[in-house]
Amino acid sequence: MNFKAYIADKLKSVTGLEYDVIESNIETPPDDKMGDLAFPCFVLAKTMRKAPPVIAKEISERLSGSDEIIGRTEATGGYVNFFFNRSKFAAETVRAAAKAGENHGGSDMGKGKTVLVEYSSPNIAKPFHIGHLFSTAVGNSLAKIYKHLGYNVVSLNHLGDWGTQFGKLISAYKRWGDKDVIDKDPINELLKIYVKFHEEAEKHPELGLEDEAREYFKRLEDGDAETTDLWKYFRDISLVEFKRVYDTLGVEFDSYNGEAFYSDKMKEIVDILDEKGLLTESDGAKVVDLSDMNIPPCIILKSNGATIYATRDIAAALYRRRTYDFYKNIYVVGTPQALHFRQIFSVMERAGWEWSRDCVHVGFGLVRFDGQNLSTRHGNVVFLNDVLNESIAKTREIIEKSNPDTPDKEDTAKKIGVGALLYTFLKNNREKDIDLNWDSMLDFDGESAPYCQYSYARGKSILRRAGGIDFSDADFSEVSDEEYALVKHINDFGDAVKNAADKNEPFYINRYVTNLARLFNRFYNANPILKEGVDENVKKSRLALVDVSCSVIKTALGLLGIETVETM
Ligand code: ARG
């Protein structure tokens, strides 16, 4: 039951105001002591020709104790404060959340609408950068959030698998590549020969390496069999490594169509832009001038006729529009690429594609590690697998010390170690730079995934100890302050999910679940559940609340891509 709607209805009958006006005016007081909801009477002052405090007092007197939903009312200043009947509210909320199960907080607002979430998008033959992990954490969570709201979600991995650098890589491979060595450690070895290419090209310009690379890329673009086979090989072995990371993270994609997929779809883009008179020459290149927006022109064709990153992105957007008829097309890509997205979205708008307004760049900040720029830790590259494995190994150490009897330690350490990392990326407003730090990531008592996972496991252990007690008829005839605060928070889950989708900010869910765990801990620390002497009815209500709290913690963590464990 929607208590706000109920109160709005009541207010409608006593004030004669429109329902929508009332609903939009109802507030949640800043302090629980001021009630559960409040209605400011200032909107009525004009028509009723009375001072708001007088009106508030009149309304309060008419509604106080008038029914079993509104426990009591109070007039303070120009506000009517409503205090729900706690038993009713708790019983209703817990019953509804239990019934909804894993759908609690969800809705069907997205029915029939497709949301594309593009995220991760690493570059083949290059290490998976920590920034790609940030994108993966945010994108994976957004995909789950939209799904929870009933949208049809398609996850896309726009692999960086095309461009002149593949000419260089092919040249390097043909000169120095050793398949046996590469197969053992593909990405690092490919990176090595790629770096060598640049060194040699600089040291020995007489070798003409740059020209050779351009020639190879040209062959690749023309579909030459040998170069295409090599490119495929690089792509396949890179994907095997990326997929290992995705498996550990529990992340999946519906499509791995990368930049290469659009290489034959760019001529159409150039033609469209040309037809619309949008292309101008600049130093031999064809560009779309954006000077009226005070941003650099968007290059469509380079002076040698080659297309670039931006052209491929425009082709990809049109392809997505045709293939998916999307409601929203979301790009989870680091904030340094904000200008690139402004450029391509502007070009698309000028091409007359109104749907360009449904394309959204969702940016995120930089990652540091213990105050240091992460990319400096191992020379120039970040070994993502190291970070993941370290998190899992450290978690294992903690479990070994604190709870050596944990069943299936390996699996538990993995879920907690991975969860700790994902949580950290989703802890703050995504635009904020983040500083990874093991101590806070794995602080079981602080703002961390392990803290939330631990709360869940505590709840599950209480339920196991309760054995077969049937609490389906819990009546909530007594509701303590801690229980009430927890129930109210459980009731607010839907708002958090909607907010997160509205702003494309998983951190609303992160904050929600952290507060939920905190309120849950406060509740079971202050309210005995299975202790001897606890009244049978009270015991049932508390068990029902534990059960529903666990379920909501699990669902909310799930929206962040974080798994729970039954024991820890
Ligand atoms: N591969 C790119 C990089 O690593 C990110 C791709 C972002 N997506 C896009 N549609 N441009 O920087």
XYZ file of C-alpha atoms and ligand atoms in Angstrom:
580
model
C 0.000 0.000 0.000
C 1.164 3.513 -0.796
C 0.876 5.514 2.405
C 1.674 8.792 0.747
C -1.132 8.325 -1.742
C -3.456 7.395 1.086
C -2.653 10.594 2.952
C -2.928 12.675 -0.200
C -6.429 11.261 -0.716
C -7.418 12.140 2.826
C -6.057 15.653 2.414
C -7.975 15.986 -0.821
C -11.228 15.285 0.925
C -10.643 17.861 3.656
C -9.025 20.634 1.572
C -10.618 20.288 -1.854
C -7.202 20.763 -3.492
C -6.222 18.780 -6.582
C -4.637 15.421 -5.774
C -1.493 16.176 -7.792
C -0.957 19.494 -6.058
C -1.181 17.815 -2.688
C 1.039 14.940 -3.675
C 3.786 17.181 -4.981
C 3.661 19.290 -1.825
C 3.914 16.451 0.675
C 7.375 16.299 2.214
C 9.413 13.895 4.265
C 10.369 15.753 7.449
C 14.090 16.038 8.111
C 13.716 14.395 11.509
C 11.657 11.315 12.436
C 10.383 13.114 15.507
C 8.457 15.422 13.205
C 6.490 12.547 11.744
C 6.637 10.344 8.687
C 5.214 12.806 6.208
C 4.310 16.485 6.399
C 1.978 18.709 4.458
C 2.828 22.437 4.246
C -0.381 24.497 4.316
C 1.000 27.602 2.620
C -0.704 26.704 -0.675
C -4.057 27.036 1.080
C -3.500 30.454 2.678
C -4.855 32.397 -0.266
C -8.053 30.492 -0.902
C -8.870 29.928 2.755
C -7.864 33.457 3.790
C -6.291 32.200 6.950
C -2.774 31.991 8.283
C -1.047 28.649 7.481
C -0.615 27.704 11.193
C -4.358 28.114 11.724
C -5.132 25.992 8.685
C -2.645 23.345 9.793
C -4.310 23.159 13.172
C -7.770 22.758 11.641
C -6.685 20.018 9.255
C -4.791 18.233 11.980
C -7.837 18.237 14.264
C -10.066 16.860 11.531
C -7.725 14.026 10.619
C -6.239 13.057 13.943
C -7.105 9.500 14.929
C -9.595 9.441 12.100
C -8.619 5.999 10.910
C -6.283 3.090 11.428
C -3.608 4.144 8.933
C -2.909 7.589 10.275
C -1.783 7.024 13.837
C -1.851 10.654 14.825
C -1.320 14.137 13.451
C 0.257 17.248 14.810
C 0.285 20.885 13.678
C 3.590 22.748 13.919
C 4.014 26.109 12.258
C 2.261 25.890 8.919
C 2.710 22.131 8.654
C 0.519 19.170 9.405
C 2.747 16.308 10.475
C 1.494 12.769 9.969
C 2.591 9.873 12.120
C 1.591 6.561 10.604
C 0.120 3.799 12.623
C 3.419 1.938 13.064
C 1.959 -1.556 13.292
C -0.067 -1.094 10.135
C 2.825 0.458 8.286
C 5.306 -2.214 9.330
C 2.946 -5.096 8.637
C 1.975 -3.689 5.233
C 5.533 -2.884 4.167
C 7.036 -6.177 5.261
C 4.197 -8.151 3.712
C 4.486 -6.298 0.400
C 8.292 -6.570 0.267
C 8.176 -10.268 1.099
C 5.580 -10.841 -1.581
C 7.587 -8.920 -4.195
C 10.730 -10.867 -3.264
C 13.590 -10.056 -5.598
C 11.329 -7.637 -7.495
C 10.957 -5.359 -4.489
C 11.859 -1.785 -5.440
C 11.285 -2.576 -9.099
C 8.568 -1.449 -11.454
C 7.285 -1.888 -14.969
C 7.871 1.694 -16.004
C 10.317 0.497 -18.666
C 7.950 -1.945 -20.312
C 8.365 -1.963 -24.084
C 11.379 0.361 -23.990
C 14.929 -0.625 -24.857
C 17.913 0.866 -23.065
C 21.364 0.246 -24.492
C 24.207 0.332 -22.018
C 27.645 0.406 -23.589
C 30.443 -0.184 -21.132
C 33.896 -1.639 -20.546
C 34.997 -1.364 -24.219
C 38.715 -2.153 -23.794
C 41.193 -2.081 -26.665
C 42.388 -5.401 -28.050
C 46.068 -6.258 -27.769
C 46.298 -3.724 -24.937
C 45.955 -4.304 -21.213
C 42.546 -3.912 -19.633
C 42.992 -0.591 -17.918
C 41.671 0.230 -14.436
C 39.495 2.879 -16.155
C 37.886 0.062 -18.119
C 37.152 -1.610 -14.793
C 35.489 1.585 -13.545
C 33.375 1.634 -16.714
C 32.563 -2.051 -16.230
C 31.430 -1.518 -12.622
C 29.215 1.460 -13.469
C 27.810 0.025 -16.708
C 27.063 -3.411 -15.297
C 25.216 -1.797 -12.405
C 23.237 0.578 -14.632
C 22.199 -2.343 -16.820
C 20.843 -4.147 -13.757
C 19.116 -1.027 -12.432
C 17.274 -0.446 -15.713
C 16.315 -4.115 -15.848
C 14.858 -3.819 -12.353
C 12.638 -1.029 -13.663
C 11.316 -3.258 -16.420
C 13.365 -1.915 -19.331
C 14.613 -4.232 -22.009
C 18.364 -3.814 -21.555
C 21.058 -4.616 -24.107
C 24.681 -4.535 -22.889
C 27.236 -3.579 -25.496
C 30.997 -3.879 -25.471
C 32.345 -1.475 -28.078
C 35.772 -3.099 -28.392
C 38.638 -0.947 -29.638
C 39.560 -3.374 -32.396
C 40.157 -1.157 -35.413
C 42.439 1.670 -36.425
C 45.892 2.400 -37.812
C 47.539 0.876 -34.729
C 46.649 -2.567 -36.094
C 48.836 -1.881 -39.119
C 51.681 -1.295 -36.677
C 50.910 -4.401 -34.705
C 50.839 -6.536 -37.848
C 54.150 -5.098 -38.964
C 55.639 -5.734 -35.517
C 54.309 -9.287 -35.449
C 55.691 -10.121 -38.851
C 59.101 -8.825 -37.821
C 59.467 -10.000 -34.242
C 56.393 -12.029 -33.311
C 56.758 -15.535 -31.895
C 53.417 -17.302 -31.731
C 54.469 -19.702 -28.969
C 55.606 -16.878 -26.740
C 52.519 -14.795 -27.466
C 50.094 -17.638 -26.826
C 51.473 -17.995 -23.303
C 50.817 -14.392 -22.297
C 49.018 -12.771 -25.229
C 48.337 -9.223 -24.197
C 51.663 -8.535 -22.520
C 53.605 -10.031 -25.403
C 51.611 -8.163 -28.030
C 52.155 -4.992 -26.050
C 55.904 -5.686 -25.987
C 56.240 -5.950 -29.759
C 53.961 -2.939 -30.203
C 56.219 -0.853 -27.960
C 59.237 -2.210 -29.833
C 57.690 -1.056 -33.107
C 57.603 2.532 -31.835
C 61.158 2.376 -30.530
C 62.522 0.941 -33.763
C 60.547 3.333 -35.918
C 62.084 6.217 -34.045
C 65.646 4.843 -33.961
C 65.708 3.696 -37.565
C 63.582 5.942 -39.718
C 65.387 4.494 -42.730
C 63.515 1.217 -42.245
C 60.264 2.914 -43.264
C 58.272 1.142 -40.568
C 55.522 3.749 -40.488
C 54.875 3.338 -44.212
C 54.923 -0.399 -43.869
C 52.325 -0.181 -41.084
C 50.114 2.098 -43.145
C 50.321 -0.384 -45.986
C 49.280 -3.232 -43.699
C 46.334 -1.292 -42.380
C 45.293 -0.496 -45.923
C 45.416 -4.208 -46.740
C 43.367 -4.929 -43.648
C 40.775 -2.390 -44.713
C 40.667 -3.937 -48.164
C 39.934 -7.344 -46.682
C 43.269 -9.008 -47.551
C 43.206 -12.577 -46.183
C 46.587 -12.768 -44.462
C 46.312 -9.507 -42.529
C 42.675 -10.230 -41.674
C 43.664 -13.588 -40.229
C 46.335 -11.960 -38.085
C 43.905 -9.307 -36.882
C 41.376 -12.014 -36.012
C 44.035 -13.880 -34.089
C 44.907 -10.767 -32.029
C 41.261 -10.138 -31.357
C 40.506 -13.726 -30.328
C 43.399 -14.078 -27.915
C 42.648 -10.682 -26.364
C 39.007 -11.596 -25.879
C 39.977 -14.792 -24.082
C 41.820 -12.662 -21.532
C 39.077 -10.066 -21.241
C 36.484 -12.770 -20.764
C 38.499 -14.197 -17.907
C 38.154 -10.838 -16.147
C 34.443 -10.653 -16.984
C 33.933 -14.155 -15.602
C 35.584 -13.228 -12.330
C 33.416 -10.125 -12.144
C 30.244 -11.944 -13.182
C 29.697 -9.590 -16.110
C 28.104 -10.488 -19.461
C 27.519 -8.714 -22.753
C 24.892 -9.159 -25.405
C 27.227 -7.894 -28.092
C 30.952 -7.532 -28.643
C 30.572 -5.551 -31.860
C 33.593 -3.306 -31.707
C 34.871 -0.553 -33.938
C 35.826 -3.013 -36.683
C 32.209 -4.060 -37.048
C 31.429 -0.571 -38.357
C 34.299 -0.359 -40.837
C 32.001 -1.140 -43.765
C 29.240 1.157 -42.483
C 31.123 4.422 -42.676
C 30.765 5.279 -46.299
C 27.078 5.825 -45.700
C 27.876 8.256 -42.890
C 30.262 10.248 -45.049
C 27.621 10.333 -47.806
C 24.845 11.472 -45.470
C 26.945 14.246 -43.968
C 28.098 15.293 -47.418
C 24.548 15.374 -48.788
C 23.421 17.543 -45.911
C 26.240 19.937 -46.676
C 27.837 19.472 -43.283
C 31.348 18.555 -44.436
C 34.005 21.188 -44.920
C 37.675 20.865 -45.915
C 40.354 21.580 -43.408
C 43.996 20.818 -44.268
C 42.828 18.137 -46.649
C 40.626 16.481 -44.037
C 36.840 16.495 -44.096
C 35.350 17.842 -40.913
C 32.089 19.090 -39.434
C 32.604 22.592 -38.196
C 31.341 23.131 -34.641
C 32.817 26.561 -34.000
C 29.384 28.009 -33.163
C 29.472 25.745 -30.103
C 32.982 26.797 -29.288
C 34.352 23.311 -29.676
C 36.886 21.903 -32.152
C 35.591 20.507 -35.452
C 34.711 16.827 -35.608
C 37.042 15.092 -38.076
C 35.180 12.608 -40.266
C 37.781 11.713 -42.905
C 41.506 12.222 -42.477
C 43.521 13.783 -45.286
C 44.523 10.305 -46.499
C 40.852 9.343 -46.678
C 40.898 7.136 -43.577
C 38.024 7.272 -41.131
C 38.621 7.658 -37.440
C 37.237 6.841 -34.004
C 34.533 9.522 -34.266
C 33.280 8.329 -37.657
C 33.020 4.795 -36.340
C 31.062 6.042 -33.336
C 28.591 7.888 -35.541
C 28.141 4.772 -37.685
C 27.649 2.730 -34.520
C 24.967 5.104 -33.225
C 22.997 4.907 -36.481
C 23.339 1.128 -36.529
C 22.076 0.912 -32.945
C 19.160 3.139 -33.733
C 18.148 0.935 -36.659
C 18.783 -2.338 -34.868
C 17.326 -1.604 -31.459
C 15.082 1.457 -31.839
C 16.412 2.488 -28.450
C 14.744 4.637 -25.846
C 18.166 5.519 -24.461
C 21.670 4.835 -25.743
C 24.081 5.139 -22.829
C 27.881 5.340 -23.140
C 29.772 4.641 -19.935
C 33.152 6.110 -20.823
C 35.651 8.154 -18.798
C 35.128 11.894 -18.456
C 38.279 12.701 -20.505
C 36.213 11.674 -23.548
C 33.411 14.138 -22.785
C 34.438 16.413 -25.666
C 34.456 13.513 -28.133
C 30.853 12.707 -27.207
C 29.762 16.333 -27.427
C 31.264 16.431 -30.903
C 29.649 13.283 -32.239
C 26.255 14.023 -30.632
C 26.330 17.490 -32.203
C 27.155 16.074 -35.616
C 24.265 13.632 -35.249
C 21.902 16.420 -34.261
C 22.975 18.483 -37.278
C 22.333 15.474 -39.477
C 18.731 15.827 -38.362
C 18.614 12.721 -36.210
C 16.294 13.808 -33.378
C 17.090 10.592 -31.547
C 20.587 11.938 -30.896
C 18.946 13.513 -27.838
C 18.474 10.012 -26.447
C 22.214 9.357 -26.539
C 23.861 9.969 -23.185
C 27.496 10.048 -22.187
C 27.851 8.799 -18.615
C 31.325 9.828 -17.490
C 33.443 8.898 -14.500
C 36.581 10.138 -12.772
C 40.174 8.976 -12.477
C 41.432 6.131 -10.322
C 44.325 6.381 -7.927
C 45.784 3.765 -5.669
C 46.786 4.718 -2.153
C 47.207 8.259 -3.364
C 49.319 7.262 -6.360
C 48.380 7.359 -9.941
C 47.679 3.685 -10.579
C 49.170 3.581 -14.028
C 52.635 4.290 -12.641
C 52.722 1.215 -10.463
C 54.079 -1.176 -13.052
C 55.779 1.072 -15.509
C 53.073 2.253 -17.785
C 50.505 -0.468 -17.491
C 48.067 -1.655 -14.928
C 47.632 -5.320 -14.380
C 44.019 -5.504 -13.614
C 44.214 -9.177 -12.844
C 46.775 -8.360 -10.158
C 44.360 -5.990 -8.480
C 41.518 -8.500 -8.655
C 43.629 -11.374 -7.417
C 45.123 -9.287 -4.654
C 41.677 -8.340 -3.433
C 40.623 -11.978 -3.383
C 43.856 -13.111 -1.702
C 43.620 -10.433 0.981
C 40.026 -11.394 1.678
C 41.112 -15.002 2.045
C 43.686 -13.983 4.622
C 41.068 -12.111 6.623
C 38.662 -15.059 6.522
C 41.458 -17.442 7.483
C 42.083 -15.383 10.577
C 38.602 -14.340 11.628
C 36.501 -17.291 10.598
C 38.599 -20.309 9.580
C 35.543 -22.597 9.552
C 33.881 -20.747 6.695
C 32.623 -23.339 4.220
C 33.875 -22.982 0.658
C 36.493 -20.347 1.470
C 37.560 -19.988 -2.142
C 34.129 -19.004 -3.379
C 33.478 -16.774 -0.368
C 36.796 -14.962 -0.781
C 36.054 -14.405 -4.443
C 32.601 -12.951 -3.835
C 33.830 -10.683 -1.063
C 37.065 -9.664 -2.779
C 35.320 -8.821 -6.045
C 32.441 -7.158 -4.219
C 34.851 -4.970 -2.256
C 36.377 -3.677 -5.461
C 33.087 -3.070 -7.283
C 31.638 -1.316 -4.251
C 34.549 1.112 -4.136
C 33.908 2.240 -7.712
C 30.257 2.851 -6.909
C 30.702 4.508 -3.556
C 30.671 8.137 -4.641
C 29.283 10.311 -7.323
C 30.880 8.687 -10.392
C 32.430 11.946 -11.646
C 34.594 12.061 -8.558
C 38.151 10.703 -8.757
C 38.614 7.705 -6.545
C 41.433 6.448 -4.427
C 41.580 2.680 -4.015
C 42.891 1.605 -0.678
C 42.855 -1.931 0.668
C 42.157 -0.987 4.265
C 38.940 0.838 3.543
C 37.918 -1.540 0.751
C 38.162 -4.516 3.073
C 37.040 -2.832 6.271
C 34.369 -5.241 7.504
C 32.949 -2.579 9.856
C 33.082 0.445 7.611
C 31.399 1.606 4.447
C 32.290 -1.406 2.368
C 30.839 -4.338 0.476
C 32.054 -6.800 3.140
C 30.124 -4.838 5.766
C 26.886 -5.216 3.779
C 27.642 -8.850 2.917
C 28.385 -9.543 6.570
C 25.063 -8.027 7.644
C 23.317 -10.292 5.187
C 25.161 -13.359 6.474
C 24.281 -12.413 10.077
C 20.629 -12.220 9.128
C 20.779 -15.563 7.371
C 22.384 -17.158 10.412
C 19.563 -15.864 12.629
C 17.016 -17.358 10.243
C 18.847 -20.689 10.223
C 18.870 -20.755 14.016
C 15.147 -19.956 14.080
C 14.657 -23.303 12.377
C 11.141 -23.944 11.310
C 9.399 -21.061 13.078
C 6.605 -19.911 10.766
C 6.454 -16.121 10.801
C 4.116 -15.647 7.858
C 1.394 -14.351 10.199
C 3.637 -11.793 11.952
C 1.355 -9.016 13.181
C 3.798 -6.268 14.197
C 1.613 -5.346 17.132
C 4.721 -3.886 18.759
C 7.223 -1.897 16.723
C 10.367 -0.485 18.302
C 12.102 2.662 17.064
C 14.894 0.629 15.444
C 12.408 -1.654 13.727
C 10.416 1.285 12.502
C 13.453 3.062 11.066
C 14.432 -0.140 9.253
C 10.943 -0.712 7.874
C 10.768 2.836 6.573
C 14.042 2.384 4.789
C 12.858 -0.868 3.223
C 9.835 1.015 1.969
C 12.098 3.606 0.296
C 13.967 1.163 -1.935
C 11.902 1.938 -5.031
C 12.766 5.639 -4.788
C 16.479 4.852 -4.613
C 16.258 2.665 -7.721
C 14.371 5.314 -9.694
C 16.783 8.009 -8.607
C 19.750 5.900 -9.639
C 18.277 5.398 -13.116
C 17.249 9.043 -13.438
C 20.761 10.273 -12.819
C 22.581 7.201 -14.132
C 24.210 7.023 -10.708
C 24.595 3.586 -9.101
C 25.889 5.301 -6.010
C 22.290 5.944 -4.871
C 21.937 2.177 -4.566
C 25.295 1.923 -2.865
C 24.309 4.490 -0.261
C 20.916 2.850 0.107
C 22.274 -0.616 0.825
C 24.945 0.691 3.192
C 22.292 2.499 5.223
C 20.094 -0.564 5.085
C 22.893 -2.694 6.547
C 23.529 -0.067 9.214
C 19.850 0.120 10.223
C 19.652 -3.656 10.191
C 22.647 -3.934 12.555
C 21.180 -1.326 14.852
C 17.900 -3.229 14.886
C 19.245 -6.638 15.800
C 21.741 -5.261 18.309
C 18.976 -3.476 20.205
C 16.110 -5.951 19.776
C 16.548 -9.523 20.977
C 15.047 -12.008 18.568
C 15.674 -15.601 19.602
C 16.538 -14.965 23.231
C 14.519 -16.741 25.828
C 11.606 -14.720 27.114
C 10.921 -12.846 23.890
C 7.175 -12.826 23.294
C 6.146 -15.239 20.502
C 4.405 -12.574 18.450
C 7.306 -10.168 18.800
C 9.694 -12.958 17.783
C 7.682 -13.621 14.626
C 7.586 -9.951 13.635
C 11.324 -9.656 14.147
C 12.055 -12.788 12.155
C 9.846 -11.543 9.343
C 11.789 -8.294 9.390
C 15.148 -10.121 9.340
C 13.955 -12.184 6.398
C 12.830 -9.200 4.368
C 15.952 -7.183 5.267
C 18.171 -9.981 3.966
C 16.182 -10.184 0.788
C 16.451 -6.435 0.151
C 20.182 -6.350 0.970
C 20.683 -9.145 -1.549
C 18.618 -7.431 -4.237
C 20.297 -4.053 -3.710
C 23.815 -5.524 -3.724
C 22.781 -7.458 -6.821
C 21.998 -4.154 -8.564
C 25.619 -3.185 -7.917
C 26.815 -6.480 -9.365
C 27.828 -7.710 -5.907
C 26.974 -11.201 -4.690
C 26.082 -12.286 -1.183
C 27.362 -15.261 0.794
C 25.302 -17.273 3.261
C 28.033 -17.576 5.891
C 31.049 -15.469 6.678
N 38.052 1.768 -26.513
C 37.926 3.094 -25.975
C 39.020 3.366 -24.937
O 39.580 2.458 -24.398
C 36.603 3.337 -25.306
C 35.425 3.224 -26.219
C 34.287 4.013 -25.719
N 33.094 3.862 -26.480
C 32.795 4.516 -27.571
N 31.644 4.266 -28.162
N 33.575 5.424 -28.072
O 39.310 4.512 -24.663
